[in-house]
Tab-separated table of C-alpha atoms in Angstrom:
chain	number	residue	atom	x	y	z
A	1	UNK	CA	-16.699	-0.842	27.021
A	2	UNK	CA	-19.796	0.313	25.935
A	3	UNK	CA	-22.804	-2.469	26.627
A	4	UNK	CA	-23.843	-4.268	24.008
A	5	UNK	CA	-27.104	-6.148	24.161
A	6	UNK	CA	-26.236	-8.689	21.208
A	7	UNK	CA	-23.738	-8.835	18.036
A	8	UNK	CA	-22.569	-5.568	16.578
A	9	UNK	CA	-24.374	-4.085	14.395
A	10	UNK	CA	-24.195	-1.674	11.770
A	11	UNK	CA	-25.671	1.504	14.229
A	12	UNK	CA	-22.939	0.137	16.281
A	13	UNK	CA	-19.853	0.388	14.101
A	14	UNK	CA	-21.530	3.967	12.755
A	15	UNK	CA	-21.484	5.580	16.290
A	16	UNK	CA	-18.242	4.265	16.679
A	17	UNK	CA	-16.691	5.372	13.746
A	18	UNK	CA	-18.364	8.401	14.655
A	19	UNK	CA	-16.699	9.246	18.198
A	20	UNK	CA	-13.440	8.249	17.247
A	21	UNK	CA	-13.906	10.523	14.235
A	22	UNK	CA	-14.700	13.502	16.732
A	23	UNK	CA	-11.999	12.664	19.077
A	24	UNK	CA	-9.874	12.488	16.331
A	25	UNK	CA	-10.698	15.852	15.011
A	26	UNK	CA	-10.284	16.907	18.909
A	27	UNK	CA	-6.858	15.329	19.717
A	28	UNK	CA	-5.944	17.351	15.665
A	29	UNK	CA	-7.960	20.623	16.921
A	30	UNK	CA	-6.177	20.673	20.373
A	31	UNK	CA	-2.566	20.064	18.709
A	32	UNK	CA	-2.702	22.729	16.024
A	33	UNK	CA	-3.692	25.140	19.099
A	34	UNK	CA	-0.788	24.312	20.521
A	35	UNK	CA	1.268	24.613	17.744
A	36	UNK	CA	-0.111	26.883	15.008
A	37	UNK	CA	-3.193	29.301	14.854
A	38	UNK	CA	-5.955	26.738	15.143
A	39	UNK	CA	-8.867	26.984	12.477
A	40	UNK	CA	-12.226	25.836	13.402
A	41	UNK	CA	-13.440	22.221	14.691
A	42	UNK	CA	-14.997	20.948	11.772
A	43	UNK	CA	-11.321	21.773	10.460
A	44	UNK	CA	-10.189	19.904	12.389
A	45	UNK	CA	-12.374	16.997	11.700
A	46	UNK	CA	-11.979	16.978	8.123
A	47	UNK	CA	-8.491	17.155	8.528
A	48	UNK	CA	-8.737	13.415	10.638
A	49	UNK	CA	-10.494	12.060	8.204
A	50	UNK	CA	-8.346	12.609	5.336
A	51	UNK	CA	-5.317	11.773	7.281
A	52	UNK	CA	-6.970	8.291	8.005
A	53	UNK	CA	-7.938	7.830	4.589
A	54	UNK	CA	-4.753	8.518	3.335
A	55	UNK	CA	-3.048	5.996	6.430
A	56	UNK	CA	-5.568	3.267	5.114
A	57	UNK	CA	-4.440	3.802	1.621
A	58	UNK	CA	-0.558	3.820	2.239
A	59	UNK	CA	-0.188	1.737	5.541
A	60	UNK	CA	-0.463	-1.673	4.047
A	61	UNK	CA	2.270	-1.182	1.751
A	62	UNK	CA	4.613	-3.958	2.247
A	63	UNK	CA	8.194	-2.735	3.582
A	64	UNK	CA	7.879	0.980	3.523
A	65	UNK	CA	4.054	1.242	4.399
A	66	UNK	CA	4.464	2.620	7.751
A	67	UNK	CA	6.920	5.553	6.567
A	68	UNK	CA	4.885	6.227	3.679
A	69	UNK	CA	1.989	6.591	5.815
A	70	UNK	CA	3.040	8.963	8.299
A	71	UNK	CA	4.996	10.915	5.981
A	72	UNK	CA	1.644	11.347	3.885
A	73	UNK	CA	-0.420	11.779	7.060
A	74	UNK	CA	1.887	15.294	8.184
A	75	UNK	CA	1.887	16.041	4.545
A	76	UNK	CA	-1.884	15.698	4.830
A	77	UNK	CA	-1.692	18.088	8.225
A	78	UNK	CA	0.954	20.558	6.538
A	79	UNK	CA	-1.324	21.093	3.415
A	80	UNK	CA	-4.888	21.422	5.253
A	81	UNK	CA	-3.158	24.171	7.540
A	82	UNK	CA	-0.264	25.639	5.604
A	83	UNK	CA	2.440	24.600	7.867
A	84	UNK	CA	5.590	23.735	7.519
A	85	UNK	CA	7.105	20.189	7.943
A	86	UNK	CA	8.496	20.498	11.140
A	87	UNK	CA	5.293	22.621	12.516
A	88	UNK	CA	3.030	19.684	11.351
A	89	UNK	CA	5.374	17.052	12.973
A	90	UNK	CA	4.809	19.032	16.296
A	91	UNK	CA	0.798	19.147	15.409
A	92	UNK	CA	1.118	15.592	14.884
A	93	UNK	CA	3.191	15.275	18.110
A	94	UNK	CA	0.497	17.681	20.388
A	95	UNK	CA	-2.366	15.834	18.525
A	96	UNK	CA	-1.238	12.269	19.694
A	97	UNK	CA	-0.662	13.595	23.494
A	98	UNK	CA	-4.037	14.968	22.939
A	99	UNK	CA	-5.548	12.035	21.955
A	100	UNK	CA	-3.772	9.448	24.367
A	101	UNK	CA	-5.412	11.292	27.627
A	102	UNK	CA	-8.713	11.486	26.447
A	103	UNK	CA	-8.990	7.970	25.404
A	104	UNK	CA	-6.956	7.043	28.809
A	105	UNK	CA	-10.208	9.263	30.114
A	106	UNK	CA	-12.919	7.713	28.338
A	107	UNK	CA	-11.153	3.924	29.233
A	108	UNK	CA	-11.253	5.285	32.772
A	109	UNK	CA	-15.047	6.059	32.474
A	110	UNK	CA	-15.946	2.478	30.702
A	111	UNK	CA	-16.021	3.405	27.218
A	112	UNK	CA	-12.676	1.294	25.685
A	113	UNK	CA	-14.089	0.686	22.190
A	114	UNK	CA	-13.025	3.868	20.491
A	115	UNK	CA	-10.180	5.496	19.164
A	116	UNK	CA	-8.891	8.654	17.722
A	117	UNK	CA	-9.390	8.363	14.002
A	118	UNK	CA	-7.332	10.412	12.090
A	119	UNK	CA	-3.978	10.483	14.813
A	120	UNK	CA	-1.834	7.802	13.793
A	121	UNK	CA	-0.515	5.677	17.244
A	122	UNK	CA	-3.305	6.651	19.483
């Protein structure tokens, strides 16, 4: 966890968002290597946060929210690097084993209050 003197504040929640931003658009980088020709980084990164955006949008949908979600999230994937459907499932599959061992690395080093934003389950 990282130490926090008092309440958390706003410079908190920023360099938060921030990391799990960039190990989102890591964990996405790493999986279209895997899978596909991988574009740059930043890509990568842009491509995380538009797949969280559209997971926040489509998520809370009562019923269906979760299907909608991850079904919008690949679409997201397939359109920002001209994939195919199954090709993005397997970017989305690569991304997600990407992202679980470096946040089971970062736990292991103290720092538990991040995630990977933008790779839905991790």
């Amino acid at each position: 966890m990282l130490p926090l003197a008092g309440p958390v504040g706003l410079e908190d929640r920023l360099l938060t968002f921030a990391v799990s931003l960039l190990v989102g658009g890591g964990a996405l980088y790493a999986g279209t290597y895997i899978v596909s020709d991988a574009r740059t980084y930043g890509h990568a990164v842009l491509t995380a946060l538009l797949g969280a955006l559209v997971w926040a949008l489509l998520e809370p949908v009562p019923l269906l929210g979760g299907l909608l979600a991850i079904v919008a999230w690949i679409g997201v994937v397939k359109w920002r690097y001209r994939l195919g459907w199954l090709r993005s499932v397997g970017v989305g599959v690569a991304a997600w084993a990407a992202a679980v061992v470096v946040l089971a690395a970062l736990e292991l080093l103290g720092i538990g209050s991040v995630s990977a934003l933008g790779v839905p389950g991790a």
